[in-house]
Short mmCIF file of C-alpha atoms in Angstrom, two decimals:
data_model
loop_
_atom_site.label_atom_id
_atom_site.label_comp_id
_atom_site.label_asym_id
_atom_site.label_seq_id
_atom_site.Cartn_x
_atom_site.Cartn_y
_atom_site.Cartn_z
CA GLY A 1 32.14 -4.51 32.16
CA ARG A 2 31.05 -2.29 29.27
CA ALA A 3 29.61 -5.32 27.48
CA GLY A 4 27.82 -6.36 30.66
CA ARG A 5 26.12 -3.01 31.04
CA GLY A 6 25.06 -3.12 27.37
CA GLY A 7 23.58 -6.57 27.87
CA GLU A 8 21.65 -5.38 30.92
CA LYS A 9 20.26 -2.47 28.91
CA VAL A 10 19.08 -4.78 26.13
CA GLU A 11 17.43 -7.09 28.69
CA GLU A 12 15.67 -4.14 30.31
CA GLU A 13 14.39 -2.94 26.92
CA GLU A 14 13.09 -6.42 26.05
CA GLU A 15 11.38 -6.74 29.45
CA GLU A 16 9.65 -3.40 28.90
CA GLY A 17 8.59 -4.39 25.37
CA TRP A 18 10.97 -1.94 23.70
CA HIS A 19 12.87 -4.46 21.59
CA LYS A 20 13.30 -3.19 18.01
CA LEU A 21 12.28 -5.80 15.45
CA TYR A 22 13.65 -4.11 12.31
CA PRO A 23 15.45 -0.87 11.36
CA GLY A 24 13.26 2.12 12.17
CA HIS A 25 10.86 0.12 14.36
CA ILE A 26 9.33 2.09 17.24
CA PRO A 27 7.78 -0.31 19.80
CA THR A 28 4.51 0.99 21.23
CA SER A 29 1.96 -0.21 23.74
CA PRO A 30 -1.73 -0.73 22.85
CA LEU A 31 -2.57 2.58 24.55
CA GLN A 32 0.11 4.41 22.59
CA LYS A 33 -1.16 2.87 19.38
CA ALA A 34 -4.70 4.00 20.19
CA LEU A 35 -3.53 7.56 20.82
CA LEU A 36 -1.46 7.57 17.63
CA ALA A 37 -4.41 6.18 15.67
CA ALA A 38 -6.78 8.85 16.99
CA GLY A 39 -4.39 11.71 16.35
CA SER A 40 -3.35 10.54 12.90
CA ALA A 41 -7.00 9.93 11.91
CA VAL A 42 -7.92 13.52 12.75
CA MET A 43 -4.94 14.91 10.82
CA ALA A 44 -5.45 12.58 7.83
CA LEU A 45 -9.13 13.53 7.56
CA TYR A 46 -8.24 17.22 7.81
CA ASP A 47 -5.54 16.89 5.15
CA PRO A 48 -5.72 13.65 3.11
CA TYR A 49 -2.39 14.49 1.48
CA ARG A 50 -0.55 14.18 4.81
CA HIS A 51 1.01 10.88 3.79
CA ASP A 52 2.90 10.63 7.08
CA MET A 53 -0.35 10.70 9.06
CA VAL A 54 -2.03 8.27 6.66
CA ALA A 55 0.94 5.92 7.15
CA VAL A 56 0.72 6.10 10.96
CA LEU A 57 -3.02 5.50 10.84
CA GLY A 58 -2.51 2.46 8.61
CA GLU A 59 0.07 0.90 10.91
CA THR A 60 -1.70 1.49 14.21
CA THR A 61 -5.08 0.12 13.07
CA SER A 62 -4.04 -2.90 10.99
CA CYS A 63 -3.51 -5.56 13.68
CA LEU A 64 -6.25 -7.80 12.22
CA ALA A 65 -5.99 -7.02 8.51
CA LEU A 66 -2.23 -7.48 8.09
CA PRO A 67 -2.08 -11.09 9.36
CA ASN A 68 -4.95 -11.93 7.03
CA LEU A 69 -3.08 -10.41 4.06
CA ARG A 70 0.11 -12.19 5.08
CA ASP A 71 -1.74 -15.52 5.18
CA LYS A 72 -3.20 -14.91 1.71
CA MET A 73 0.32 -14.34 0.42
CA LYS A 74 1.71 -17.41 2.17
CA ASN A 75 -1.00 -19.60 0.64
CA HIS A 76 -0.36 -18.41 -2.92
CA PRO A 77 2.72 -19.52 -4.93
CA GLU A 78 3.55 -16.05 -6.26
CA GLY A 79 2.68 -14.33 -3.00
CA TYR A 80 4.84 -16.78 -1.05
CA HIS A 81 7.71 -16.09 -3.46
CA ILE A 82 7.33 -12.36 -2.77
CA LEU A 83 7.44 -12.94 1.00
CA GLN A 84 10.61 -15.00 0.58
CA GLU A 85 12.47 -12.55 -1.68
CA ARG A 86 10.96 -9.31 -0.31
CA PRO A 87 11.43 -7.15 -3.40
CA ARG A 88 11.22 -3.38 -3.09
CA ILE A 89 9.79 -0.92 -5.60
CA ARG A 90 12.11 2.09 -5.43
CA LEU A 91 13.83 4.30 -7.98
CA SER A 92 17.03 2.46 -7.06
CA THR A 93 15.48 -0.89 -8.03
CA LEU A 94 13.65 0.27 -11.18
CA ASP A 95 15.26 0.46 -14.61
CA ILE A 96 13.27 3.50 -15.71
CA ALA A 97 14.89 3.70 -19.15
CA ARG A 98 14.01 0.06 -19.86
CA LEU A 99 10.42 0.53 -18.69
CA GLN A 100 10.06 3.63 -20.86
CA GLY A 101 11.15 1.56 -23.83
CA LEU A 102 8.46 -1.10 -23.36
CA PRO A 103 5.42 -1.10 -25.70
CA ASP A 104 2.49 1.17 -24.96
CA GLY A 105 -0.10 -0.71 -22.94
CA SER A 106 2.44 -2.85 -21.08
CA LEU A 107 2.44 -2.68 -17.29
CA GLY A 108 5.95 -1.25 -17.09
CA ARG A 109 5.37 1.47 -19.70
CA GLU A 110 2.02 2.51 -18.26
CA TYR A 111 3.39 2.52 -14.70
CA VAL A 112 6.22 4.90 -15.66
CA ARG A 113 3.74 7.01 -17.62
CA PHE A 114 1.57 7.21 -14.49
CA LEU A 115 4.57 8.35 -12.40
CA GLU A 116 5.50 10.99 -14.98
CA ASP A 117 1.98 12.30 -15.62
CA ASN A 118 1.14 12.61 -11.93
CA LYS A 119 4.63 13.73 -10.83
CA VAL A 120 4.91 11.06 -8.14
CA SER A 121 7.76 8.83 -7.04
CA PRO A 122 7.81 5.39 -5.38
CA ASP A 123 10.44 6.75 -3.01
CA THR A 124 7.82 8.83 -1.17
CA ARG A 125 6.39 5.70 0.48
CA MET A 126 7.32 5.83 4.16
CA PRO A 127 8.95 2.81 5.81
CA PRO A 128 6.89 1.18 8.58
CA LYS A 129 7.59 2.11 12.20
CA PHE A 130 4.75 0.94 14.44
CA VAL A 131 4.04 -2.61 13.20
CA ASP A 132 5.27 -5.00 15.90
CA ASP A 133 6.10 -7.89 13.60
CA GLU A 134 8.93 -7.86 11.09
CA GLU A 135 7.10 -9.90 8.44
CA LEU A 136 3.89 -7.89 8.77
CA ALA A 137 5.96 -4.72 8.47
CA TYR A 138 7.07 -5.93 5.05
CA VAL A 139 3.46 -6.71 4.07
CA ILE A 140 2.34 -3.13 4.74
CA GLN A 141 5.48 -1.82 3.01
CA ARG A 142 4.61 -3.94 -0.03
CA TYR A 143 1.03 -2.64 0.02
CA ARG A 144 2.31 0.92 -0.01
CA GLU A 145 4.74 0.31 -2.84
CA VAL A 146 2.16 -1.35 -5.11
CA HIS A 147 -0.39 1.43 -4.49
CA ASP A 148 0.70 3.34 -7.60
CA LEU A 149 0.52 0.13 -9.61
CA LEU A 150 -3.10 -0.21 -8.51
CA HIS A 151 -3.71 3.33 -9.79
CA THR A 152 -2.23 2.16 -13.09
CA LEU A 153 -4.35 -1.00 -13.25
CA LEU A 154 -7.52 0.86 -12.27
CA GLY A 155 -6.79 3.78 -14.61
CA MET A 156 -7.19 6.32 -11.82
CA PRO A 157 -5.19 9.59 -11.42
CA THR A 158 -3.88 10.92 -8.10
CA ASN A 159 -6.51 13.64 -7.68
CA MET A 160 -9.03 13.31 -4.86
CA LEU A 161 -11.61 11.53 -7.03
CA GLY A 162 -9.03 8.98 -8.21
CA GLU A 163 -7.69 8.40 -4.71
CA VAL A 164 -11.18 7.79 -3.31
CA VAL A 165 -11.93 5.23 -6.03
CA VAL A 166 -8.65 3.39 -5.37
CA LYS A 167 -9.36 3.48 -1.62
CA TRP A 168 -12.75 1.80 -2.17
CA PHE A 169 -11.04 -0.94 -4.18
CA GLU A 170 -8.29 -1.32 -1.55
CA ALA A 171 -10.80 -1.32 1.33
CA VAL A 172 -12.61 -4.30 -0.19
CA GLN A 173 -9.36 -6.03 -1.12
CA THR A 174 -7.35 -5.55 2.07
CA GLY A 175 -9.77 -4.79 4.90
CA LEU A 176 -7.34 -2.16 6.18
CA PRO A 177 -9.27 0.34 8.38
CA MET A 178 -7.22 3.19 6.91
CA CYS A 179 -8.58 2.35 3.45
CA VAL A 180 -12.13 2.15 4.77
CA LEU A 181 -11.82 5.59 6.40
CA GLY A 182 -10.34 7.07 3.24
CA ALA A 183 -13.11 5.57 1.13
CA VAL A 184 -15.91 6.81 3.40
CA PHE A 185 -14.62 10.27 4.34
CA GLY A 186 -12.56 11.13 1.25
CA PRO A 187 -15.56 12.25 -0.83
CA VAL A 188 -16.47 15.12 1.55
CA ARG A 189 -14.22 17.47 -0.45
CA LEU A 190 -15.66 16.55 -3.85
CA SER A 191 -18.07 18.67 -5.87
CA THR A 192 -21.70 17.63 -6.33
CA ARG A 193 -21.05 16.57 -9.92
CA LYS A 194 -18.09 14.40 -8.95
CA LEU A 195 -20.04 12.90 -6.06
CA GLN A 196 -22.77 11.87 -8.49
CA VAL A 197 -20.28 10.19 -10.83
CA LEU A 198 -18.59 8.55 -7.83
CA ALA A 199 -21.83 7.18 -6.38
CA THR A 200 -23.45 6.02 -9.62
CA GLU A 201 -20.47 4.69 -11.59
CA LEU A 202 -17.06 4.60 -9.94
CA VAL A 203 -17.75 3.25 -6.44
CA PRO A 204 -20.00 0.38 -7.63
CA TRP A 205 -17.32 -0.56 -10.17
CA ALA A 206 -14.51 -0.36 -7.57
CA ILE A 207 -16.46 -2.50 -5.09
CA ARG A 208 -17.39 -5.12 -7.70
CA SER A 209 -13.80 -5.25 -8.93
CA GLY A 210 -12.41 -5.48 -5.41
CA LEU A 211 -14.74 -8.36 -4.53
CA ASN A 212 -14.13 -10.18 -7.81
CA ALA A 213 -10.35 -9.73 -8.02
CA SER A 214 -7.82 -12.08 -6.49
CA CYS A 215 -5.43 -10.60 -3.90
CA VAL A 216 -3.40 -7.85 -5.58
CA LEU A 217 -0.46 -8.49 -3.23
CA ASN A 218 0.03 -11.90 -4.83
CA ILE A 219 1.34 -10.45 -8.09
CA TYR A 220 5.12 -10.18 -8.52
CA TYR A 221 4.80 -6.97 -10.53
CA GLU A 222 8.54 -6.66 -11.09
CA GLN A 223 8.37 -9.87 -13.15
CA ARG A 224 5.31 -8.70 -15.10
CA TRP A 225 6.52 -5.42 -16.63
CA GLU A 226 6.09 -6.72 -20.20
CA GLN A 227 2.56 -8.01 -19.57
CA PRO A 228 -0.23 -5.88 -21.09
CA VAL A 229 -2.27 -4.01 -18.48
CA GLU A 230 -5.51 -5.38 -19.93
CA SER A 231 -4.17 -8.94 -19.65
CA LEU A 232 -3.21 -8.44 -16.00
CA ARG A 233 -6.63 -6.91 -15.26
CA GLU A 234 -8.30 -9.98 -16.72
CA GLU A 235 -5.97 -12.31 -14.78
CA LEU A 236 -6.75 -10.55 -11.51
CA GLY A 237 -10.46 -10.20 -12.21
CA ILE A 238 -10.61 -6.39 -12.35
CA PHE A 239 -13.47 -5.20 -14.56
CA PRO A 240 -12.62 -2.63 -17.28
CA PRO A 241 -12.78 0.95 -15.92
CA PRO A 242 -16.08 2.73 -16.71
#
């Protein structure tokens, strides 16, 4: 009888659209997603360092962009391999000591240097909750976990100027509305001098690089630690930073 009642509860949840697709998944209706998107957008614009709100905004507005990114990965040998193996970039999966011992200029060494210099950790990336597809949830998780690697490739710090530049590159690359909003509204807190540098040098470079580069989610970074950053930039089609 206990099992029967449990089965009935599961059936009721599935009928109501409340079936969890992966650990941590919170099923939501289109209206709920719209409300979450609006609220998180306001909070993220007020405080761009509210990573929880940025994450919610990304998940609730990415219904068109994520399938497109997933398809790009499926149609690329390395991207398809990533989707099959689903690697994670976490402190528990990184051999920090080994990466620190790699030559200067290699992806692994420069990535760890970026983490150390900017006092950031890959473990701060929140797991997805509101993406109603298990495979697409991994795609947005992967995007989040390679974000710091994009900072490394683009040579951008984690201050507001650096984040805005990376967001312009990501907006062109991914089409994620969250990236577009960050790129457009992020500069409002910058000084006049930084805005001038952004408008005349950094944004044009980020846009050109984003348009020219192949999909950055199709690189199995964990298998490229020894590769020089400059070599990977050339392979992807990212122009040298100004």
